[in-house]
């Protein structure tokens, strides 16, 4: 099957996942986190990309990124961060070779309410993936959004800014929303779309952006026969 070209749109958020090669831990120490944070700020300025949210793990990195001027800047940002961190990592641990899988995954994310839900889900991933309580996981943007830390490279999504008129109001409201937990069904659908490069967006936006049918998630039930009274439950899976 031919691999789809990457879909990137200026001014829109993109959910991005970078995965490591096998048998290495991407971030063994706090020093490595600090190096990666410096690269986020460096690449954000030079590639004109906003870092809206992130969650860092030993085998993968999740980011919500918005290229401000050109869709191509998304790839430039990811390539710069991955290349420079790979160089840093190999020097720090006296190794050679690549540390990333060959291609990062991404999906355009658009629509009222979706951005904040994506941020909450991303910051709950430490719990979902078995790393512990998300409020105490320091390697995500939850600490920034909740007011426990200020990451200078961060630019929260518009829906976060709408939570209140002051930093205290926004942080308090976000903590309240976060405590309610993630929308797991939405998150699972989002990560499935990221894996396939499908946009997660309103139909009007897809039509306006001239995104072809092969780039869109198929409609549920398309092409499936209607159920009959004699059908077994297993037939619906």
PDB file of C-alpha atoms in Angstrom:
ATOM      1  CA  UNK A   1       0.000   0.000   0.000  1.00  0.00           C
ATOM      2  CA  UNK A   2       1.323   3.443  -0.941  1.00  0.00           C
ATOM      3  CA  UNK A   3       2.111   5.598   2.064  1.00  0.00           C
ATOM      4  CA  UNK A   4       0.094   8.809   2.173  1.00  0.00           C
ATOM      5  CA  UNK A   5       1.995  12.068   2.065  1.00  0.00           C
ATOM      6  CA  UNK A   6       1.975  13.931   5.347  1.00  0.00           C
ATOM      7  CA  UNK A   7      -0.926  16.340   5.819  1.00  0.00           C
ATOM      8  CA  UNK A   8       0.113  19.601   7.517  1.00  0.00           C
ATOM      9  CA  UNK A   9      -1.891  22.832   7.568  1.00  0.00           C
ATOM     10  CA  UNK A  10      -0.653  26.232   8.744  1.00  0.00           C
ATOM     11  CA  UNK A  11      -2.546  27.665  11.692  1.00  0.00           C
ATOM     12  CA  UNK A  12      -3.948  24.282  12.769  1.00  0.00           C
ATOM     13  CA  UNK A  13      -2.911  22.093  15.662  1.00  0.00           C
ATOM     14  CA  UNK A  14      -1.367  18.700  14.898  1.00  0.00           C
ATOM     15  CA  UNK A  15      -1.086  15.754  17.260  1.00  0.00           C
ATOM     16  CA  UNK A  16       2.420  14.341  16.732  1.00  0.00           C
ATOM     17  CA  UNK A  17       4.022  11.133  17.995  1.00  0.00           C
ATOM     18  CA  UNK A  18       7.756  10.363  17.792  1.00  0.00           C
ATOM     19  CA  UNK A  19       8.824   6.812  18.648  1.00  0.00           C
ATOM     20  CA  UNK A  20      12.273   5.527  19.569  1.00  0.00           C
ATOM     21  CA  UNK A  21      14.036   2.503  18.145  1.00  0.00           C
ATOM     22  CA  UNK A  22      13.953  -0.609  20.308  1.00  0.00           C
ATOM     23  CA  UNK A  23      16.113  -1.181  23.361  1.00  0.00           C
ATOM     24  CA  UNK A  24      16.857   2.417  24.325  1.00  0.00           C
ATOM     25  CA  UNK A  25      15.352   4.774  26.880  1.00  0.00           C
ATOM     26  CA  UNK A  26      14.936   8.220  25.379  1.00  0.00           C
ATOM     27  CA  UNK A  27      15.030  10.153  28.643  1.00  0.00           C
ATOM     28  CA  UNK A  28      16.976   8.328  31.354  1.00  0.00           C
ATOM     29  CA  UNK A  29      17.615  11.432  33.483  1.00  0.00           C
ATOM     30  CA  UNK A  30      16.398  14.915  34.373  1.00  0.00           C
ATOM     31  CA  UNK A  31      19.404  16.257  32.481  1.00  0.00           C
ATOM     32  CA  UNK A  32      17.982  14.739  29.297  1.00  0.00           C
ATOM     33  CA  UNK A  33      14.611  16.380  29.944  1.00  0.00           C
ATOM     34  CA  UNK A  34      16.327  19.737  30.322  1.00  0.00           C
ATOM     35  CA  UNK A  35      18.162  19.207  27.021  1.00  0.00           C
ATOM     36  CA  UNK A  36      14.918  18.320  25.252  1.00  0.00           C
ATOM     37  CA  UNK A  37      13.167  21.371  26.706  1.00  0.00           C
ATOM     38  CA  UNK A  38      15.959  23.599  25.387  1.00  0.00           C
ATOM     39  CA  UNK A  39      15.499  22.066  21.940  1.00  0.00           C
ATOM     40  CA  UNK A  40      11.742  22.670  22.073  1.00  0.00           C
ATOM     41  CA  UNK A  41      12.388  26.371  22.627  1.00  0.00           C
ATOM     42  CA  UNK A  42      15.151  26.528  20.021  1.00  0.00           C
ATOM     43  CA  UNK A  43      13.140  24.776  17.301  1.00  0.00           C
ATOM     44  CA  UNK A  44       9.945  26.685  18.135  1.00  0.00           C
ATOM     45  CA  UNK A  45      11.653  30.006  17.447  1.00  0.00           C
ATOM     46  CA  UNK A  46      13.425  28.926  14.278  1.00  0.00           C
ATOM     47  CA  UNK A  47      10.650  26.874  12.702  1.00  0.00           C
ATOM     48  CA  UNK A  48       7.709  29.144  13.651  1.00  0.00           C
ATOM     49  CA  UNK A  49       5.900  26.340  15.446  1.00  0.00           C
ATOM     50  CA  UNK A  50       3.981  26.660  18.732  1.00  0.00           C
ATOM     51  CA  UNK A  51       4.369  23.877  21.295  1.00  0.00           C
ATOM     52  CA  UNK A  52       0.842  23.556  22.711  1.00  0.00           C
ATOM     53  CA  UNK A  53       1.249  20.444  24.878  1.00  0.00           C
ATOM     54  CA  UNK A  54       3.572  17.479  25.369  1.00  0.00           C
ATOM     55  CA  UNK A  55       4.041  14.199  27.202  1.00  0.00           C
ATOM     56  CA  UNK A  56       7.462  12.552  27.278  1.00  0.00           C
ATOM     57  CA  UNK A  57       8.034   8.838  27.817  1.00  0.00           C
ATOM     58  CA  UNK A  58      10.975   6.487  27.603  1.00  0.00           C
ATOM     59  CA  UNK A  59       9.916   5.063  24.226  1.00  0.00           C
ATOM     60  CA  UNK A  60       7.795   7.818  22.686  1.00  0.00           C
ATOM     61  CA  UNK A  61       7.107  11.536  22.719  1.00  0.00           C
ATOM     62  CA  UNK A  62       3.649  13.048  22.197  1.00  0.00           C
ATOM     63  CA  UNK A  63       3.292  16.699  21.194  1.00  0.00           C
ATOM     64  CA  UNK A  64       0.559  19.080  20.142  1.00  0.00           C
ATOM     65  CA  UNK A  65       2.130  21.472  17.646  1.00  0.00           C
ATOM     66  CA  UNK A  66       0.830  24.373  15.558  1.00  0.00           C
ATOM     67  CA  UNK A  67       2.859  25.626  12.571  1.00  0.00           C
ATOM     68  CA  UNK A  68       2.162  29.348  12.382  1.00  0.00           C
ATOM     69  CA  UNK A  69       3.128  30.256   8.807  1.00  0.00           C
ATOM     70  CA  UNK A  70       3.525  27.122   6.676  1.00  0.00           C
ATOM     71  CA  UNK A  71       2.458  23.508   6.981  1.00  0.00           C
ATOM     72  CA  UNK A  72       6.006  22.482   6.019  1.00  0.00           C
ATOM     73  CA  UNK A  73       7.272  24.006   9.269  1.00  0.00           C
ATOM     74  CA  UNK A  74       5.789  21.083  11.209  1.00  0.00           C
ATOM     75  CA  UNK A  75       8.217  18.630   9.601  1.00  0.00           C
ATOM     76  CA  UNK A  76      11.051  21.122   9.987  1.00  0.00           C
ATOM     77  CA  UNK A  77      10.374  21.372  13.723  1.00  0.00           C
ATOM     78  CA  UNK A  78      10.182  17.623  14.284  1.00  0.00           C
ATOM     79  CA  UNK A  79      13.264  16.971  12.153  1.00  0.00           C
ATOM     80  CA  UNK A  80      15.271  19.633  13.997  1.00  0.00           C
ATOM     81  CA  UNK A  81      14.317  18.357  17.442  1.00  0.00           C
ATOM     82  CA  UNK A  82      14.870  14.698  16.552  1.00  0.00           C
ATOM     83  CA  UNK A  83      18.206  15.344  14.817  1.00  0.00           C
ATOM     84  CA  UNK A  84      19.661  17.553  17.559  1.00  0.00           C
ATOM     85  CA  UNK A  85      18.410  15.374  20.401  1.00  0.00           C
ATOM     86  CA  UNK A  86      19.776  12.292  18.640  1.00  0.00           C
ATOM     87  CA  UNK A  87      23.180  13.967  18.463  1.00  0.00           C
ATOM     88  CA  UNK A  88      22.970  14.999  22.124  1.00  0.00           C
ATOM     89  CA  UNK A  89      21.837  11.521  23.221  1.00  0.00           C
ATOM     90  CA  UNK A  90      24.606   9.691  21.362  1.00  0.00           C
ATOM     91  CA  UNK A  91      27.265  12.033  22.732  1.00  0.00           C
ATOM     92  CA  UNK A  92      25.911  11.792  26.288  1.00  0.00           C
ATOM     93  CA  UNK A  93      25.762   7.990  26.288  1.00  0.00           C
ATOM     94  CA  UNK A  94      28.748   7.213  24.026  1.00  0.00           C
ATOM     95  CA  UNK A  95      26.760   5.415  21.383  1.00  0.00           C
ATOM     96  CA  UNK A  96      26.262   5.508  17.611  1.00  0.00           C
ATOM     97  CA  UNK A  97      23.261   5.065  15.376  1.00  0.00           C
ATOM     98  CA  UNK A  98      19.753   6.396  15.165  1.00  0.00           C
ATOM     99  CA  UNK A  99      17.473   6.712  18.175  1.00  0.00           C
ATOM    100  CA  UNK A 100      14.194   7.373  16.341  1.00  0.00           C
ATOM    101  CA  UNK A 101      12.023   5.280  14.106  1.00  0.00           C
ATOM    102  CA  UNK A 102      12.167   6.550  10.550  1.00  0.00           C
ATOM    103  CA  UNK A 103       8.870   8.435  10.317  1.00  0.00           C
ATOM    104  CA  UNK A 104       6.887  10.401  12.859  1.00  0.00           C
ATOM    105  CA  UNK A 105       3.106  10.134  13.036  1.00  0.00           C
ATOM    106  CA  UNK A 106       0.748  13.104  12.947  1.00  0.00           C
ATOM    107  CA  UNK A 107      -2.847  14.173  12.457  1.00  0.00           C
ATOM    108  CA  UNK A 108      -4.446  17.577  11.927  1.00  0.00           C
ATOM    109  CA  UNK A 109      -6.705  18.420  14.865  1.00  0.00           C
ATOM    110  CA  UNK A 110      -9.504  20.974  14.480  1.00  0.00           C
ATOM    111  CA  UNK A 111     -12.923  21.764  15.885  1.00  0.00           C
ATOM    112  CA  UNK A 112     -14.470  23.335  18.955  1.00  0.00           C
ATOM    113  CA  UNK A 113     -13.637  21.404  22.111  1.00  0.00           C
ATOM    114  CA  UNK A 114     -11.278  18.926  20.468  1.00  0.00           C
ATOM    115  CA  UNK A 115      -8.050  20.735  21.315  1.00  0.00           C
ATOM    116  CA  UNK A 116      -8.628  20.859  25.054  1.00  0.00           C
ATOM    117  CA  UNK A 117      -9.823  17.238  25.074  1.00  0.00           C
ATOM    118  CA  UNK A 118      -6.635  16.245  23.240  1.00  0.00           C
ATOM    119  CA  UNK A 119      -4.489  18.133  25.758  1.00  0.00           C
ATOM    120  CA  UNK A 120      -6.231  16.475  28.716  1.00  0.00           C
ATOM    121  CA  UNK A 121      -5.924  13.028  27.138  1.00  0.00           C
ATOM    122  CA  UNK A 122      -2.238  13.567  26.342  1.00  0.00           C
ATOM    123  CA  UNK A 123      -1.532  14.621  29.909  1.00  0.00           C
ATOM    124  CA  UNK A 124      -3.422  11.594  31.260  1.00  0.00           C
ATOM    125  CA  UNK A 125      -1.264   9.236  29.191  1.00  0.00           C
ATOM    126  CA  UNK A 126       1.172   8.661  32.097  1.00  0.00           C
ATOM    127  CA  UNK A 127      -1.676   6.931  33.948  1.00  0.00           C
ATOM    128  CA  UNK A 128      -3.044   5.190  30.840  1.00  0.00           C
ATOM    129  CA  UNK A 129       0.410   3.821  29.967  1.00  0.00           C
ATOM    130  CA  UNK A 130       1.160   2.742  33.512  1.00  0.00           C
ATOM    131  CA  UNK A 131       3.623   5.419  34.636  1.00  0.00           C
ATOM    132  CA  UNK A 132       1.629   6.537  37.665  1.00  0.00           C
ATOM    133  CA  UNK A 133      -0.685   9.368  38.634  1.00  0.00           C
ATOM    134  CA  UNK A 134      -0.669  12.088  35.950  1.00  0.00           C
ATOM    135  CA  UNK A 135      -0.684  14.972  38.458  1.00  0.00           C
ATOM    136  CA  UNK A 136       2.707  13.809  39.770  1.00  0.00           C
ATOM    137  CA  UNK A 137       4.271  13.006  36.400  1.00  0.00           C
ATOM    138  CA  UNK A 138       6.708  15.858  35.752  1.00  0.00           C
ATOM    139  CA  UNK A 139       7.457  15.042  32.119  1.00  0.00           C
ATOM    140  CA  UNK A 140       4.241  16.458  30.670  1.00  0.00           C
ATOM    141  CA  UNK A 141       2.726  19.889  30.111  1.00  0.00           C
ATOM    142  CA  UNK A 142       0.250  19.309  32.954  1.00  0.00           C
ATOM    143  CA  UNK A 143       2.632  21.098  35.321  1.00  0.00           C
ATOM    144  CA  UNK A 144       2.556  24.153  33.066  1.00  0.00           C
ATOM    145  CA  UNK A 145      -1.201  24.190  32.502  1.00  0.00           C
ATOM    146  CA  UNK A 146      -1.960  23.671  36.193  1.00  0.00           C
ATOM    147  CA  UNK A 147       0.435  26.400  37.373  1.00  0.00           C
ATOM    148  CA  UNK A 148       3.009  24.210  39.099  1.00  0.00           C
ATOM    149  CA  UNK A 149       5.768  25.045  36.609  1.00  0.00           C
ATOM    150  CA  UNK A 150       6.328  27.585  33.841  1.00  0.00           C
ATOM    151  CA  UNK A 151       7.775  26.171  30.608  1.00  0.00           C
ATOM    152  CA  UNK A 152       8.995  29.174  28.624  1.00  0.00           C
ATOM    153  CA  UNK A 153       8.593  27.401  25.273  1.00  0.00           C
ATOM    154  CA  UNK A 154       4.902  26.599  25.852  1.00  0.00           C
ATOM    155  CA  UNK A 155       2.014  28.279  24.003  1.00  0.00           C
ATOM    156  CA  UNK A 156      -1.268  26.748  25.235  1.00  0.00           C
ATOM    157  CA  UNK A 157      -4.171  26.296  22.823  1.00  0.00           C
ATOM    158  CA  UNK A 158      -6.848  28.974  22.465  1.00  0.00           C
ATOM    159  CA  UNK A 159      -9.379  26.902  24.387  1.00  0.00           C
ATOM    160  CA  UNK A 160      -7.078  26.956  27.416  1.00  0.00           C
ATOM    161  CA  UNK A 161      -6.822  30.768  27.306  1.00  0.00           C
ATOM    162  CA  UNK A 162     -10.617  30.933  27.274  1.00  0.00           C
ATOM    163  CA  UNK A 163     -10.829  29.211  30.663  1.00  0.00           C
ATOM    164  CA  UNK A 164     -10.317  32.491  32.545  1.00  0.00           C
ATOM    165  CA  UNK A 165      -9.109  36.074  32.463  1.00  0.00           C
ATOM    166  CA  UNK A 166      -6.105  35.570  34.730  1.00  0.00           C
ATOM    167  CA  UNK A 167      -3.444  32.850  35.015  1.00  0.00           C
ATOM    168  CA  UNK A 168      -4.883  31.797  38.383  1.00  0.00           C
ATOM    169  CA  UNK A 169      -8.393  31.409  36.938  1.00  0.00           C
ATOM    170  CA  UNK A 170      -7.153  29.407  33.963  1.00  0.00           C
ATOM    171  CA  UNK A 171      -4.971  27.147  36.079  1.00  0.00           C
ATOM    172  CA  UNK A 172      -7.724  26.485  38.620  1.00  0.00           C
ATOM    173  CA  UNK A 173     -10.305  25.761  35.916  1.00  0.00           C
ATOM    174  CA  UNK A 174      -7.910  23.471  34.089  1.00  0.00           C
ATOM    175  CA  UNK A 175      -7.152  21.503  37.257  1.00  0.00           C
ATOM    176  CA  UNK A 176     -10.887  21.055  37.780  1.00  0.00           C
ATOM    177  CA  UNK A 177     -11.376  19.831  34.213  1.00  0.00           C
ATOM    178  CA  UNK A 178      -8.361  17.548  34.468  1.00  0.00           C
ATOM    179  CA  UNK A 179      -9.649  15.951  37.655  1.00  0.00           C
ATOM    180  CA  UNK A 180     -12.721  14.770  35.735  1.00  0.00           C
ATOM    181  CA  UNK A 181     -10.480  12.505  33.682  1.00  0.00           C
ATOM    182  CA  UNK A 182      -9.922  12.065  29.943  1.00  0.00           C
ATOM    183  CA  UNK A 183     -12.411  11.223  27.240  1.00  0.00           C
ATOM    184  CA  UNK A 184     -10.932   7.795  26.574  1.00  0.00           C
ATOM    185  CA  UNK A 185     -13.070   7.024  23.515  1.00  0.00           C
ATOM    186  CA  UNK A 186     -12.032  10.320  21.915  1.00  0.00           C
ATOM    187  CA  UNK A 187      -8.389   9.712  22.820  1.00  0.00           C
ATOM    188  CA  UNK A 188      -8.335   6.237  21.357  1.00  0.00           C
ATOM    189  CA  UNK A 189      -9.939   7.483  18.139  1.00  0.00           C
ATOM    190  CA  UNK A 190      -7.437  10.344  18.011  1.00  0.00           C
ATOM    191  CA  UNK A 191      -4.407   8.065  18.350  1.00  0.00           C
ATOM    192  CA  UNK A 192      -5.833   5.739  15.700  1.00  0.00           C
ATOM    193  CA  UNK A 193      -6.152   8.725  13.363  1.00  0.00           C
ATOM    194  CA  UNK A 194      -2.593   9.817  14.173  1.00  0.00           C
ATOM    195  CA  UNK A 195      -1.336   6.354  13.262  1.00  0.00           C
ATOM    196  CA  UNK A 196      -3.014   6.601   9.848  1.00  0.00           C
ATOM    197  CA  UNK A 197      -2.472  10.314   9.202  1.00  0.00           C
ATOM    198  CA  UNK A 198      -6.210  11.049   9.109  1.00  0.00           C
ATOM    199  CA  UNK A 199      -7.380  14.527  10.156  1.00  0.00           C
ATOM    200  CA  UNK A 200      -9.705  14.821  13.139  1.00  0.00           C
ATOM    201  CA  UNK A 201     -11.876  17.751  12.115  1.00  0.00           C
ATOM    202  CA  UNK A 202     -15.333  19.011  11.247  1.00  0.00           C
ATOM    203  CA  UNK A 203     -16.678  17.981   7.843  1.00  0.00           C
ATOM    204  CA  UNK A 204     -17.046  21.633   6.791  1.00  0.00           C
ATOM    205  CA  UNK A 205     -13.362  22.199   7.523  1.00  0.00           C
ATOM    206  CA  UNK A 206     -12.375  19.127   5.516  1.00  0.00           C
ATOM    207  CA  UNK A 207     -14.464  20.283   2.565  1.00  0.00           C
ATOM    208  CA  UNK A 208     -13.184  23.868   2.749  1.00  0.00           C
ATOM    209  CA  UNK A 209      -9.591  22.640   2.922  1.00  0.00           C
ATOM    210  CA  UNK A 210     -10.125  20.379  -0.136  1.00  0.00           C
ATOM    211  CA  UNK A 211      -8.884  17.326   1.752  1.00  0.00           C
ATOM    212  CA  UNK A 212      -9.522  14.310  -0.504  1.00  0.00           C
ATOM    213  CA  UNK A 213     -11.581  11.322   0.575  1.00  0.00           C
ATOM    214  CA  UNK A 214      -8.559   9.012   0.871  1.00  0.00           C
ATOM    215  CA  UNK A 215      -7.156  11.302   3.579  1.00  0.00           C
ATOM    216  CA  UNK A 216     -10.291  11.069   5.720  1.00  0.00           C
ATOM    217  CA  UNK A 217     -11.377   8.467   8.239  1.00  0.00           C
ATOM    218  CA  UNK A 218     -13.980   6.157   6.671  1.00  0.00           C
ATOM    219  CA  UNK A 219     -17.551   6.522   7.857  1.00  0.00           C
ATOM    220  CA  UNK A 220     -18.592   3.948  10.402  1.00  0.00           C
ATOM    221  CA  UNK A 221     -20.605   1.119   8.937  1.00  0.00           C
ATOM    222  CA  UNK A 222     -19.827   2.125   5.357  1.00  0.00           C
ATOM    223  CA  UNK A 223     -20.367  -0.816   3.049  1.00  0.00           C
ATOM    224  CA  UNK A 224     -21.587  -3.163   5.776  1.00  0.00           C
ATOM    225  CA  UNK A 225     -24.833  -5.089   5.389  1.00  0.00           C
ATOM    226  CA  UNK A 226     -27.790  -4.371   7.636  1.00  0.00           C
ATOM    227  CA  UNK A 227     -28.189  -6.637  10.642  1.00  0.00           C
ATOM    228  CA  UNK A 228     -30.829  -9.340  10.552  1.00  0.00           C
ATOM    229  CA  UNK A 229     -32.760 -10.658  13.576  1.00  0.00           C
ATOM    230  CA  UNK A 230     -30.799 -13.920  13.411  1.00  0.00           C
ATOM    231  CA  UNK A 231     -27.382 -12.277  13.563  1.00  0.00           C
ATOM    232  CA  UNK A 232     -25.113 -13.302  16.470  1.00  0.00           C
ATOM    233  CA  UNK A 233     -23.409 -10.786  18.725  1.00  0.00           C
ATOM    234  CA  UNK A 234     -20.026 -11.873  17.427  1.00  0.00           C
ATOM    235  CA  UNK A 235     -21.018 -10.767  13.942  1.00  0.00           C
ATOM    236  CA  UNK A 236     -21.059  -7.127  15.049  1.00  0.00           C
ATOM    237  CA  UNK A 237     -17.422  -7.028  16.227  1.00  0.00           C
TER     238      UNK A 237
END
